[in-house]
Coordinates of C-alpha atoms in Angstrom, one line a residue:
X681 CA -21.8 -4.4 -18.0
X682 CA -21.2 -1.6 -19.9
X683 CA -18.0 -1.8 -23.2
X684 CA -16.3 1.4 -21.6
X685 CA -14.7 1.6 -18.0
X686 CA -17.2 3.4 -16.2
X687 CA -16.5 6.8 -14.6
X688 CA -16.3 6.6 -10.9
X689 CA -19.4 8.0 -8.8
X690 CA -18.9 11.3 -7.3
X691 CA -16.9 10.8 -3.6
X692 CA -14.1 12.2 -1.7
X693 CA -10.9 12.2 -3.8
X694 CA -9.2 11.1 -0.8
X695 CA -11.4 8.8 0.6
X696 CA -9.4 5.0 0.7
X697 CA -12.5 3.6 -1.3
X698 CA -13.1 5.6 -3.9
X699 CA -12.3 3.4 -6.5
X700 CA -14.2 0.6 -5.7
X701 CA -17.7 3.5 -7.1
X702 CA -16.2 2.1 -10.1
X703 CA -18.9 -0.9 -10.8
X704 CA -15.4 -2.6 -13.5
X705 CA -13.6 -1.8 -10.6
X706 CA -15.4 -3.4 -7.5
X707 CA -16.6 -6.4 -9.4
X708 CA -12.8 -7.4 -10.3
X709 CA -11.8 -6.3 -6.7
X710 CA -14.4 -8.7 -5.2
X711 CA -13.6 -11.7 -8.0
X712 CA -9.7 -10.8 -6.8
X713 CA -10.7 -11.5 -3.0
X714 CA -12.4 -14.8 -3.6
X715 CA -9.2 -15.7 -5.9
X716 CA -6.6 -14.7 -3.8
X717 CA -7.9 -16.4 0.0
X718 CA -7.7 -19.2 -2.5
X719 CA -4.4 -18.9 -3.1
X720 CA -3.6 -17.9 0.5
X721 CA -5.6 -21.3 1.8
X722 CA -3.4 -23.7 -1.0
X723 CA 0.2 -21.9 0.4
X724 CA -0.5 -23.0 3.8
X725 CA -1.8 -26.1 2.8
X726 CA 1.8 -26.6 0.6
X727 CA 3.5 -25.1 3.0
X728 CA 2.0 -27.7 5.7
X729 CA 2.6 -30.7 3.4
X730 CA 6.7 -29.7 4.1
X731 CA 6.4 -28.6 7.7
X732 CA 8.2 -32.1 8.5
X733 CA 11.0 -31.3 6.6
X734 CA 14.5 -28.7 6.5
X735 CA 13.9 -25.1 7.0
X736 CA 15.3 -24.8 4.1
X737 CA 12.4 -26.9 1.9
X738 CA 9.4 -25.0 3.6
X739 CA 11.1 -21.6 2.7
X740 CA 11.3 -22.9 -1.4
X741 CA 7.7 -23.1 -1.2
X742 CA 7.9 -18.9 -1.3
X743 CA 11.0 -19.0 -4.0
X744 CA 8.5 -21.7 -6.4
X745 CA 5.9 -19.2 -6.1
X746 CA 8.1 -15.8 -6.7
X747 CA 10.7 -17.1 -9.2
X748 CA 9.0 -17.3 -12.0
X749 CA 8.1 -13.6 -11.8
X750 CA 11.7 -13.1 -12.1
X751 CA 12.6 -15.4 -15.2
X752 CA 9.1 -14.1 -17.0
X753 CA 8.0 -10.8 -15.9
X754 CA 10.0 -8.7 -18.7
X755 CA 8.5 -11.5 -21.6
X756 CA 4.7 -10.6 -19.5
X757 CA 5.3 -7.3 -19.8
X758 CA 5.9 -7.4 -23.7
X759 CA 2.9 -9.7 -24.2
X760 CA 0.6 -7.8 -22.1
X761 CA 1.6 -4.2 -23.9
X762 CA 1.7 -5.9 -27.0
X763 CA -1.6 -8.1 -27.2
X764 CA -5.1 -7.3 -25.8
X765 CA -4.5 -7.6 -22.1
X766 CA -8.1 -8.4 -20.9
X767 CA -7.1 -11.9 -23.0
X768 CA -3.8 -12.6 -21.6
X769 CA -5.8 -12.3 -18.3
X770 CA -8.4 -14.8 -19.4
X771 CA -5.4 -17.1 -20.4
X772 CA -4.0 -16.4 -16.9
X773 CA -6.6 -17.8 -15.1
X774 CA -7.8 -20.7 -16.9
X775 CA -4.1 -22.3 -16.6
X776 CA -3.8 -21.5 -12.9
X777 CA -7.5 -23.1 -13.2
X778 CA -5.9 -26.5 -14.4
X779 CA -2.8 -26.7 -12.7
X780 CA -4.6 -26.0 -9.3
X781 CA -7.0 -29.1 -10.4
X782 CA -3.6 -31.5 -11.0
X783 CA -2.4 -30.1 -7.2
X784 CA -6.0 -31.0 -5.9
X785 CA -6.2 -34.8 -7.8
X786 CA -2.8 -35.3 -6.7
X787 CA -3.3 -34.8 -3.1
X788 CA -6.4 -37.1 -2.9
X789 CA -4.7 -39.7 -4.2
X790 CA -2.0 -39.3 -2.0
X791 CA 0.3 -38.7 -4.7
X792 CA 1.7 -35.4 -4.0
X793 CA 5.7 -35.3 -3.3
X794 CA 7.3 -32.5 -2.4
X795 CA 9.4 -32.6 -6.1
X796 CA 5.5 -32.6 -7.5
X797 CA 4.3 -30.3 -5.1
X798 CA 7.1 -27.3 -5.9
X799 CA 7.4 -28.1 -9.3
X800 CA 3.3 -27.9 -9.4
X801 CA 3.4 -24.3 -7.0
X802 CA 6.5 -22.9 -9.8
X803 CA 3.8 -23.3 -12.5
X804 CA 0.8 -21.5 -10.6
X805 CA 3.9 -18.6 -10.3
X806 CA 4.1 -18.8 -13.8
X807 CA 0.4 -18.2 -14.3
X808 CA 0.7 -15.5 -11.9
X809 CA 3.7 -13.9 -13.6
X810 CA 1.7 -14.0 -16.6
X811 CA -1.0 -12.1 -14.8
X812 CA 0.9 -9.4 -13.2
X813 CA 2.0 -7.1 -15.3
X814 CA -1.6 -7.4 -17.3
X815 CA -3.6 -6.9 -13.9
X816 CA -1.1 -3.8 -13.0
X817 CA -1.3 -2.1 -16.5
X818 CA -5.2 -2.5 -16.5
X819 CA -5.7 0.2 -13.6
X820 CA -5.5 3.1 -14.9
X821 CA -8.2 1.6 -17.1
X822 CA -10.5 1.4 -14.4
X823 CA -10.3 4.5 -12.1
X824 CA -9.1 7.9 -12.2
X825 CA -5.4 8.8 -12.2
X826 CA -5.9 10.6 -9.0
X827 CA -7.5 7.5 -7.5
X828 CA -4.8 5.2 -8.6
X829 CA -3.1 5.7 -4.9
X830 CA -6.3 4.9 -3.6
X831 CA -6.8 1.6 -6.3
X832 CA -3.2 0.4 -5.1
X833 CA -4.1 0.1 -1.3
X834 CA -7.3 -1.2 -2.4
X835 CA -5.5 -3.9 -4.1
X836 CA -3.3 -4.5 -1.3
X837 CA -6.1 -4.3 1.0
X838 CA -7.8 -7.3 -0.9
X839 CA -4.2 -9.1 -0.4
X840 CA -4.6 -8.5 3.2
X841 CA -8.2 -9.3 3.7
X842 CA -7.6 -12.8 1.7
X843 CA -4.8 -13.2 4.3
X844 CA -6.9 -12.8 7.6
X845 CA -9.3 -14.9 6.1
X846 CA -7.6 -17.9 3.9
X847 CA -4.7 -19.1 6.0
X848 CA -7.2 -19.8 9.0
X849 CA -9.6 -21.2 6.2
X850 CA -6.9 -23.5 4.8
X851 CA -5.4 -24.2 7.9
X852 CA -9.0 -25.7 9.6
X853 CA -9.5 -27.4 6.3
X854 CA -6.0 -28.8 6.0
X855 CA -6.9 -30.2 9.9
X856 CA -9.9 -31.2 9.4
X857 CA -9.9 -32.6 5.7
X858 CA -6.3 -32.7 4.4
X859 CA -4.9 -30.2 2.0
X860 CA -6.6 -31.5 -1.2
X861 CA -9.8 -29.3 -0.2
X862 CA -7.7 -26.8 -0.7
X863 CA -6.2 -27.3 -3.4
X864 CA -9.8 -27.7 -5.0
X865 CA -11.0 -24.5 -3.5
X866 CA -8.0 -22.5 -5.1
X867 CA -9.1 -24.3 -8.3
X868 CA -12.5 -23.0 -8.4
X869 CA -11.3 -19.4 -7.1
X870 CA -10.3 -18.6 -10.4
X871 CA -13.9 -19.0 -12.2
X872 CA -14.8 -15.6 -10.9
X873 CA -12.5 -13.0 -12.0
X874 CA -13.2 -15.4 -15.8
X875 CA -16.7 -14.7 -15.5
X876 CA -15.6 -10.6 -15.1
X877 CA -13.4 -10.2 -17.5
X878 CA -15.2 -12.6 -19.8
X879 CA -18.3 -10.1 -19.3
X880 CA -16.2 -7.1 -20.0
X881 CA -15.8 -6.0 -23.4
X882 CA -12.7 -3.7 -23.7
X883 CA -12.1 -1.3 -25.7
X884 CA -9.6 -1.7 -28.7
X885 CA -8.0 1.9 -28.4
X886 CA -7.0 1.1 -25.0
X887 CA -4.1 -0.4 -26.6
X888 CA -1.6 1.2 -27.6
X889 CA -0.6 -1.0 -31.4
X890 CA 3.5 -1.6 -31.1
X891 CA 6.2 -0.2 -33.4
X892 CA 5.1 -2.2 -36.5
X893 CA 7.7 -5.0 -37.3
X894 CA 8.9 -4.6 -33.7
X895 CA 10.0 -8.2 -32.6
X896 CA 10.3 -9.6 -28.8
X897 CA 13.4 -8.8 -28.3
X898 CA 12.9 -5.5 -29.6
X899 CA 9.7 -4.6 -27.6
X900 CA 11.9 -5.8 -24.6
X901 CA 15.1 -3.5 -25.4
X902 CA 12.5 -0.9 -25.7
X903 CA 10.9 -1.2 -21.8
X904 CA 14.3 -1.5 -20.7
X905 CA 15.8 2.0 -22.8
X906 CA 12.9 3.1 -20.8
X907 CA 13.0 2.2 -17.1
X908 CA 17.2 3.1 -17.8
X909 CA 16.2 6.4 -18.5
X910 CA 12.9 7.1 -16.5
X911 CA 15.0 8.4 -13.2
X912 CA 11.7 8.4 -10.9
X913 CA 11.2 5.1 -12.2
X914 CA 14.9 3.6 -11.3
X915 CA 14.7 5.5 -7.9
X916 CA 11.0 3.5 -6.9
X917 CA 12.6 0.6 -8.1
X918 CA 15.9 1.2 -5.3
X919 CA 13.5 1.7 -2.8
X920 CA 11.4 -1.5 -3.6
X921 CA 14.7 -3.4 -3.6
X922 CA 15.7 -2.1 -0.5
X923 CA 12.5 -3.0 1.5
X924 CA 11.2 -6.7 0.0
X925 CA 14.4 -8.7 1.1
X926 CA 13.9 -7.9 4.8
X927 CA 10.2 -8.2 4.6
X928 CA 10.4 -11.7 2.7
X929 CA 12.0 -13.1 6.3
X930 CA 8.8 -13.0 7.9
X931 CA 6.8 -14.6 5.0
X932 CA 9.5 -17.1 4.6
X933 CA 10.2 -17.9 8.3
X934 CA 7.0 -17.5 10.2
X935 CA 5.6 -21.4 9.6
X936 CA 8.7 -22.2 11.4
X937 CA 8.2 -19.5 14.3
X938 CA 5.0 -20.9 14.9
X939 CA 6.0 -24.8 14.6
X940 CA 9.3 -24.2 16.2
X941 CA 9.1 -21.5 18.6
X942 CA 5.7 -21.1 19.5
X943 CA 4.7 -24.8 18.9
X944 CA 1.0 -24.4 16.9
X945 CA -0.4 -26.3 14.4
X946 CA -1.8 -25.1 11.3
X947 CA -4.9 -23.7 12.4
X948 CA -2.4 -21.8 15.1
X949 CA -0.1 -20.5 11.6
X950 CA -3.4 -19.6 10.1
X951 CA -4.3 -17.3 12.9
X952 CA -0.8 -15.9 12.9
X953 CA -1.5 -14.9 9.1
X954 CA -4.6 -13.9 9.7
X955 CA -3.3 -11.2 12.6
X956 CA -0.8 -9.7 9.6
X957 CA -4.2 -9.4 7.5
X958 CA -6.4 -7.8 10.3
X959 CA -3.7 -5.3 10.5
X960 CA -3.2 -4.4 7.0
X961 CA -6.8 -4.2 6.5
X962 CA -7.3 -2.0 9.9
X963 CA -4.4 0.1 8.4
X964 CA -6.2 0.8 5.3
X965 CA -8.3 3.1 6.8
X966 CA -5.4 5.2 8.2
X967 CA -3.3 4.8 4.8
X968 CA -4.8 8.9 3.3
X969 CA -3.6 10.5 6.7
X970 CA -0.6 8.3 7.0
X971 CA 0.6 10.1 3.6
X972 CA -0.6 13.1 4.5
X973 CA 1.4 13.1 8.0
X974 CA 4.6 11.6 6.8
X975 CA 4.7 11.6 2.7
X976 CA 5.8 8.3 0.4
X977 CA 9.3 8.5 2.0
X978 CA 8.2 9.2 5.4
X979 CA 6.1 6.5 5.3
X980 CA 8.5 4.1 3.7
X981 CA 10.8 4.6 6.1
X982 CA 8.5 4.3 9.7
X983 CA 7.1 1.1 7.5
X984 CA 10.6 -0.4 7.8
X985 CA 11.2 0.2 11.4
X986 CA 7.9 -0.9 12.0
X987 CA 8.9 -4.5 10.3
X988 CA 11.9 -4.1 12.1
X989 CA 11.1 -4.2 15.3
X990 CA 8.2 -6.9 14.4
X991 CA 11.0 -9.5 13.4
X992 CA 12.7 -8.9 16.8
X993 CA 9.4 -9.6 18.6
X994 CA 9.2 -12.5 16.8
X995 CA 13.1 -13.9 17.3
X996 CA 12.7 -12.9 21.3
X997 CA 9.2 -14.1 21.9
X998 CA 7.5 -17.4 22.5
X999 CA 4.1 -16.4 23.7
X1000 CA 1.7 -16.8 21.0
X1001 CA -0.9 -14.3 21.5
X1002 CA 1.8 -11.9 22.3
X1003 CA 3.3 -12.5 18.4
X1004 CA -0.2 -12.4 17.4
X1005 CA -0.5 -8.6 18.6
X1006 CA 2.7 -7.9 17.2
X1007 CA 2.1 -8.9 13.9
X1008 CA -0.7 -6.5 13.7
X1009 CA 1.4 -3.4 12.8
X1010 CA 3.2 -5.8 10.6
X1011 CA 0.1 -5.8 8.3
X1012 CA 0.1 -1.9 8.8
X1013 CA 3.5 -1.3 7.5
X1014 CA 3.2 -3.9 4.6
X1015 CA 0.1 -2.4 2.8
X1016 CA 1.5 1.5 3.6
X1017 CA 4.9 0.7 2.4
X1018 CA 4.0 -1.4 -0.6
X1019 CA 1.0 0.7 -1.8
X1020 CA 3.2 3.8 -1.8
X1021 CA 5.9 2.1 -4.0
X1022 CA 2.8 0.7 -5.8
X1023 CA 0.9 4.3 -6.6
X1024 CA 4.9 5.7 -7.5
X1025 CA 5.4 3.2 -10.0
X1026 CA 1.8 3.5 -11.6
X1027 CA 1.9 7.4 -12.0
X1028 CA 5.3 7.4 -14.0
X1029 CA 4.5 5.3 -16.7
X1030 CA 2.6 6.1 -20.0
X1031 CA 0.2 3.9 -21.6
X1032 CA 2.7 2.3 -24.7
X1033 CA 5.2 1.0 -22.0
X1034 CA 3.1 0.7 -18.7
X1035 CA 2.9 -3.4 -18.2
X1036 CA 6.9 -3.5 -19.2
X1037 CA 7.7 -0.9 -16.6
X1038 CA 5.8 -2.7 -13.6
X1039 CA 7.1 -6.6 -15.0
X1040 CA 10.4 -4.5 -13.8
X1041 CA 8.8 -3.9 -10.6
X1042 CA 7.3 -7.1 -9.9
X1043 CA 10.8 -8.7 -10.9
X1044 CA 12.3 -6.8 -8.4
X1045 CA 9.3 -7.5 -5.8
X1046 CA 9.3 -10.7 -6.5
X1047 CA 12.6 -11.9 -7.2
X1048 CA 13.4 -10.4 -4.1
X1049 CA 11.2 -12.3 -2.4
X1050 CA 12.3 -15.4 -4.8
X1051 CA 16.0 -14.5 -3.6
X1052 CA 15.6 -13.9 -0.2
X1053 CA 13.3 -16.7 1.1
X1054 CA 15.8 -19.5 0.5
X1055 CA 18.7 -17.3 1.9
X1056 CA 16.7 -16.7 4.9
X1057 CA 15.7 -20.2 5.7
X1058 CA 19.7 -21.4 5.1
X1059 CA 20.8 -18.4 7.9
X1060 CA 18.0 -20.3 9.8
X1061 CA 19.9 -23.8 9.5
X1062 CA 22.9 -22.5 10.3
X1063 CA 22.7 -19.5 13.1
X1064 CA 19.7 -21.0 14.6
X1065 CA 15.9 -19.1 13.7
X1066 CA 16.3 -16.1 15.9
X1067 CA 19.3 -14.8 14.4
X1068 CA 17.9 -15.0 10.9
X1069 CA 15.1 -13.1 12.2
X1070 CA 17.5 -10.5 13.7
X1071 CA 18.9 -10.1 11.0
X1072 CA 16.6 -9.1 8.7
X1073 CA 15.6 -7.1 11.1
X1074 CA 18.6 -5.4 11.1
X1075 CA 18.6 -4.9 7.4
X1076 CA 15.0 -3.2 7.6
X1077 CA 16.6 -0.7 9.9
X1078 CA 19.6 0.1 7.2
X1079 CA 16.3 0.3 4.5
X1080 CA 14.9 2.9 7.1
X1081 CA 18.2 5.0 7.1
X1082 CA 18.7 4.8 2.9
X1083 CA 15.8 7.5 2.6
X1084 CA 18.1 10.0 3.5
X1085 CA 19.8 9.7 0.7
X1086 CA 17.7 7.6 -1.2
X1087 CA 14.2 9.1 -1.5
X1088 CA 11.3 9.2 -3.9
X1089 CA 11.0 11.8 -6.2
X1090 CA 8.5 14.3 -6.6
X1091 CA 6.1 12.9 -9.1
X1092 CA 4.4 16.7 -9.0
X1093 CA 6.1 17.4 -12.3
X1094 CA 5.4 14.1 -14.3
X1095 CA 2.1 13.6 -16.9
X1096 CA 2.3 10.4 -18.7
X1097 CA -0.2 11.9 -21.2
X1098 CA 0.2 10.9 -24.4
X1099 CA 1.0 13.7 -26.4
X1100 CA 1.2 13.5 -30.4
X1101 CA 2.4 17.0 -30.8
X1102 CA 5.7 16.4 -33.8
X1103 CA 4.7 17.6 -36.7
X1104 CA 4.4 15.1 -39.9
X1105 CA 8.0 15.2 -41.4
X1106 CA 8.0 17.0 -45.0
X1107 CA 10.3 13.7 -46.4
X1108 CA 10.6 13.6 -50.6
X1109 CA 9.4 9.6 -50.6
X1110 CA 7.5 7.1 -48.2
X1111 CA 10.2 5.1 -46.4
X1112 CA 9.3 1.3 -45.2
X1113 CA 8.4 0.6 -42.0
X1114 CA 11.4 -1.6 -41.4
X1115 CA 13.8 0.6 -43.4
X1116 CA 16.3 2.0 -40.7
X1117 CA 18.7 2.8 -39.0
X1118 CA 16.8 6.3 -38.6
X1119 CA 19.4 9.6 -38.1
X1120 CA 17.5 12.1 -36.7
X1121 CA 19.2 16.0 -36.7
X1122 CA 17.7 19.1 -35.0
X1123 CA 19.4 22.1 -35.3
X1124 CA 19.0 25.4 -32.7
X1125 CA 20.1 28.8 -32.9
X1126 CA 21.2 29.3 -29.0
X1127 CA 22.3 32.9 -27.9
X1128 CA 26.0 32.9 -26.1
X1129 CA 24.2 34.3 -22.7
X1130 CA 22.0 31.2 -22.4
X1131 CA 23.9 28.3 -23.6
X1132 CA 24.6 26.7 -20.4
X1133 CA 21.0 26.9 -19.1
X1134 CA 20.0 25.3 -22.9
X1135 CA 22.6 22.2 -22.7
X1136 CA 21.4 22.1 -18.7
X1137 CA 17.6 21.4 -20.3
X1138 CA 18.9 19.1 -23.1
X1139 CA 19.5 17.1 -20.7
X1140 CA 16.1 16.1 -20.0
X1141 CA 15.5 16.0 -23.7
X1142 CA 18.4 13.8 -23.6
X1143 CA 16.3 11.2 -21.6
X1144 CA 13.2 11.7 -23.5
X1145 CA 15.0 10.9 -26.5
X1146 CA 16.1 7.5 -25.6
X1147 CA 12.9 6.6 -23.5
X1148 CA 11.0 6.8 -26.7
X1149 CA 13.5 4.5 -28.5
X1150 CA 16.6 6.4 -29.3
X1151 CA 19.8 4.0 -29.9
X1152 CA 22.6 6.7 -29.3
X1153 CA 22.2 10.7 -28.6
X1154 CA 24.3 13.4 -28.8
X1155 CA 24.5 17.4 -28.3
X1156 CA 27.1 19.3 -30.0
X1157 CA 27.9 22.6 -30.6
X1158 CA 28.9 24.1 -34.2
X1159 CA 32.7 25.0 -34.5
X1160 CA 32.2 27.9 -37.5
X1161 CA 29.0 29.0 -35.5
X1162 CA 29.1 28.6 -31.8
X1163 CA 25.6 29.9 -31.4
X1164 CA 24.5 26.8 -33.9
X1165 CA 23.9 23.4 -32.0
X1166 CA 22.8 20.2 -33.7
X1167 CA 20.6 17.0 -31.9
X1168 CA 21.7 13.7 -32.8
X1169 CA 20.0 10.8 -32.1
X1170 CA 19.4 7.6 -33.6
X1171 CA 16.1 5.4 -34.0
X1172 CA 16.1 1.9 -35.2
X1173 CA 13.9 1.7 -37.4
X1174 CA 11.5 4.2 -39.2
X1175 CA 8.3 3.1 -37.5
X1176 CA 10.2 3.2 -34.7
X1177 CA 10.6 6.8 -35.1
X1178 CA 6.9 7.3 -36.3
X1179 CA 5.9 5.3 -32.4
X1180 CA 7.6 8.4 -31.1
X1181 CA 5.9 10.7 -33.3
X1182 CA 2.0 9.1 -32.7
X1183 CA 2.6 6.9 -29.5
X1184 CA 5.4 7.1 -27.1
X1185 CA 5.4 11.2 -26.4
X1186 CA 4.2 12.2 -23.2
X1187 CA 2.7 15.6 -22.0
X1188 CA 6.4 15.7 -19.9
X1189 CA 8.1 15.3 -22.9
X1190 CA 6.7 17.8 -24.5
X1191 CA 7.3 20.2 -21.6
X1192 CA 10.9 19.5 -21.4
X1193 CA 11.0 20.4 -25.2
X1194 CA 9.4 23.6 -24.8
X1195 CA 11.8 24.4 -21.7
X1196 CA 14.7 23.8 -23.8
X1197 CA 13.1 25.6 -26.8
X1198 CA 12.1 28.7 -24.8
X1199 CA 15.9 29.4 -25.1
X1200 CA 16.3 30.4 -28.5
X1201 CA 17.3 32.9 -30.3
X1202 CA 13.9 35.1 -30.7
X1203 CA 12.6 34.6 -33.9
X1204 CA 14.0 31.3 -34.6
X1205 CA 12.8 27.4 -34.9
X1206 CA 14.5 24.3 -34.6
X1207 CA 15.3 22.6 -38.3
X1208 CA 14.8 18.7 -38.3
X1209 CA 16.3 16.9 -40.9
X1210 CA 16.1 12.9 -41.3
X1211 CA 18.5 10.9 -42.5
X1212 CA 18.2 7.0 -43.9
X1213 CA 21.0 4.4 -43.9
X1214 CA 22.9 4.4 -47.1
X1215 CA 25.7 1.8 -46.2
X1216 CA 24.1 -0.7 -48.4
X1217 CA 23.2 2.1 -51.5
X1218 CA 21.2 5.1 -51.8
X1219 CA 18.0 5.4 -49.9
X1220 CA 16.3 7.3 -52.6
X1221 CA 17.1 6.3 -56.2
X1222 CA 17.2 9.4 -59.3

């Protein structure tokens, strides 16, 4: 396999598999599949092994799985923007690898509790939140930016396909040979996507180097100054919150629909996945002209009435086959809804801070989820199954009605470019990289007649400024010389303030600069000036 991503082959730009013409692309894709029906046949094989016991237990199967994404997606994030990521993948799979293998021993000797078995499912999440943000901030890697849409269904698609495939697998091998097999498959699942990435050989400049002497703590101050002040960013993340906890009921609560209310087995529970998969996958197809029709908030909003009416079908109805149909458009609305917030996500983050932006998403995905589950299965316990599942259908209705007011934002006007256009500052001696705080002054000349429009655009600036690692900013306007106005912000550190220079600027930023600048006085330049700490002595000795 070739060292660079390869370029993918000539084909519709709209066309659902596009992406996968990237060879990097459809050989991690397929690897994925194989992975992740392994993963789908070992949660119905744990979530089996608790079938005897409280509602409550069976839904912490979910929360074992999710809740690690929550307690270590941000620390993810900062490891996979800080480290190669094609090795924090590799890591990733050769410790889901062994504790699968401990799952797998266990069972066969009989040995598997349900203490063992969650505490052994919280560590596979904590492989799998190592993984996330990694696998997330690699796509743009592997396919176009226009295809990234496309690449985000696809992956959601391989979710889908794994589930029409492994809970029926896992639920016929858990009947015929007990859940061990399982467990062993889901071991071995994870050899393939180590054989891909041990074959590819990534590029070094796909990483973007961190501020030098930039600790943990720092790098994860950093992805959260961003996100704060990324507002399309925030506003996918409202949305993403808004849909997951509703969802989760069905994930959490359909073993018991199908023990309880519809009385199958597990091959019956693997079938019932299996329709929610054969939907999604089916959907897939109609995903381009579902966005086309309806747009990322029209869609996100028919996906949640869609779910909403699929939990009431499954609260009021105790024929299987009938449930079965209904969870068809289940799978339908999952992959639309979640590959739009997917593809919104992707598109509004640059290179330097991309896996710390979607560990923000995935903690809200999956803590969700994390949250949710348990809190569905105790409304189970108490209020009885059907009115859990009404419910949360009732809140997928309220998600539905938050678009109004609530929507995505256009992400027509965002480039996440990289964009090293500041100028080398002109300083009288080489400051250390650690030396800092950093003052940073830029003065404009603004004519009377424009001033509001200019402080309107600062704004943005405003936001750019502490995206790329600003402390504190400030605007403020010159008593002696009200047509003088003078940029304050501070930076941390000085190579702090050279990441922004070389790294951290995007083609957006740059615009908003230029919008604000366009409203000079003709003739005139901004003046920077940088100033060094000096509480401790002079920064520059005579």
């Amino acid at each position: 396999m070739k060292s660079t991503p390869p370029s993918p082959a000539p084909a519709r730009a709209d066309s659902p598999w596009a992406p996968l013409a990237a060879p990097l692309f459809r050989a991690l894709w397929t690897a994925q599949l194989v992975s992740n029906i392994g993963s789908w046949m070992a949660t119905v094989g744990a979530q089996w092994q608790l079938v005897g016991h409280s509602a409550a237990l069976v839904t912490l199967v979910q929360t074992a799985s999710s809740l690690p994404v929550v307690l270590l997606a941000l620390p993810s994030g900062v490891i996979a923007d800080r480290l190669d990521r094609r090795s924090v993948l590799l890591a990733a799979q050769f410790a889901m690898l062994v504790v699968s293998g401990a799952l797998a021993v266990l069972a066969f000797m009989d040995a598997l509790s349900p203490t063992l078995l969650l505490a052994l499912t919280f560590l596979l999440g904590c492989g799998t939140a190592l993984m996330g943000p990694a696998w997330q901030a690699i796509q743009p890697e592997l396919v176009e930016r226009r295809s990234l849409g496309q690449a985000a269904a696809l992956g959601a698609v391989n979710m889908n396909l794994a589930r029409a495939v492994g809970p029926a697998l896992g639920g016929a091998l858990v009947a015929v040979a007990g859940a061990g097999w399982v467990f062993a498959f889901n071991a071995a699942s994870y050899l393939g996507i180590a054989a891909v990435l041990l074959v590819w050989r990534r590029p070094a400049a796909a990483s973007a180097p961190p501020a030098a002497g930039e600790g943990l703590l720092a790098a994860l101050h950093a992805g959260r100054r961003y996100v704060w002040n990324a507002p399309g960013v925030r506003r996918v993340l409202l949305r993403t919150l808004l849909f997951i906890p509703g969802g989760a009921a069905l994930w959490a609560l359909l073993p018991l629909t199908a023990t309880h209310s519809l009385g199958l087995g597990p091959g019956g529970y693997g079938l019932l996945l299996a329709a929610v998969g054969v939907g999604a996958v089916a959907g897939a197809f109609a995903l381009p002209r579902i966005g086309r029709v309806l747009g990322g908030n029209g869609t996100l909003a028919a996906g949640s009435v869609v779910f909403a009416v699929v939990l009431a079908v499954l609260a009021t109805v105790t024929v299987p086959w009938l449930v079965a149909l209904a969870l068809l458009p289940a799978g339908l609305a999952w992959i639309a809804a979640l590959s739009t917030l997917n593809a919104a996500v992707q598109t509004r983050l640059p290179g330097w801070v991309r896996a710390r932006g979607l560990a923000v998403y995935l903690l809200v995905f999956q803590g969700g989820q994390a949250l949710a589950a348990p809190l569905w299965g105790a409304v189970a316990d108490g209020l009885g199954l059907g009115a859990s599942l009404l419910i949360a259908g009732a809140t997928m209705l309220l998600s539905a009605l938050t678009v109004r007011w609530w929507p995505l934002r256009d992400s027509g006007d965002i480039d996440p470019t990289p964009s090293d256009h500041w100028p080398s500052p002109p300083l009288v001696f080489e400051p250390g990289e650690s030396d800092g705080p950093v003052l940073v002054s830029v003065v404009y000349r603004v004519p009377a007649e424009r001033q509001r429009l200019f402080t309107d655009r600062m704004r943005h600036v405003a936001r750019s400024r502490r995206r790329t690692g600003a402390l504190s900013w400030g605007l403020y306007q010159d008593g002696h010389d009200p047509e003088r106005f003078i940029e304050n912000y501070l930076v941390p550190s000085w190579a702090g303030h050279r990441a922004q220079h070389h790294v951290r600027l995007t083609a957006t930023d740059r615009r908003y600069e230029e919008e604000a600048r366009a409203l000079l006085v003709p003739g005139t330049a901004p003046e920077v000036t940088h100033a060094f700490d000096a509480s401790g002595g002079p920064a520059v000795l005579p």
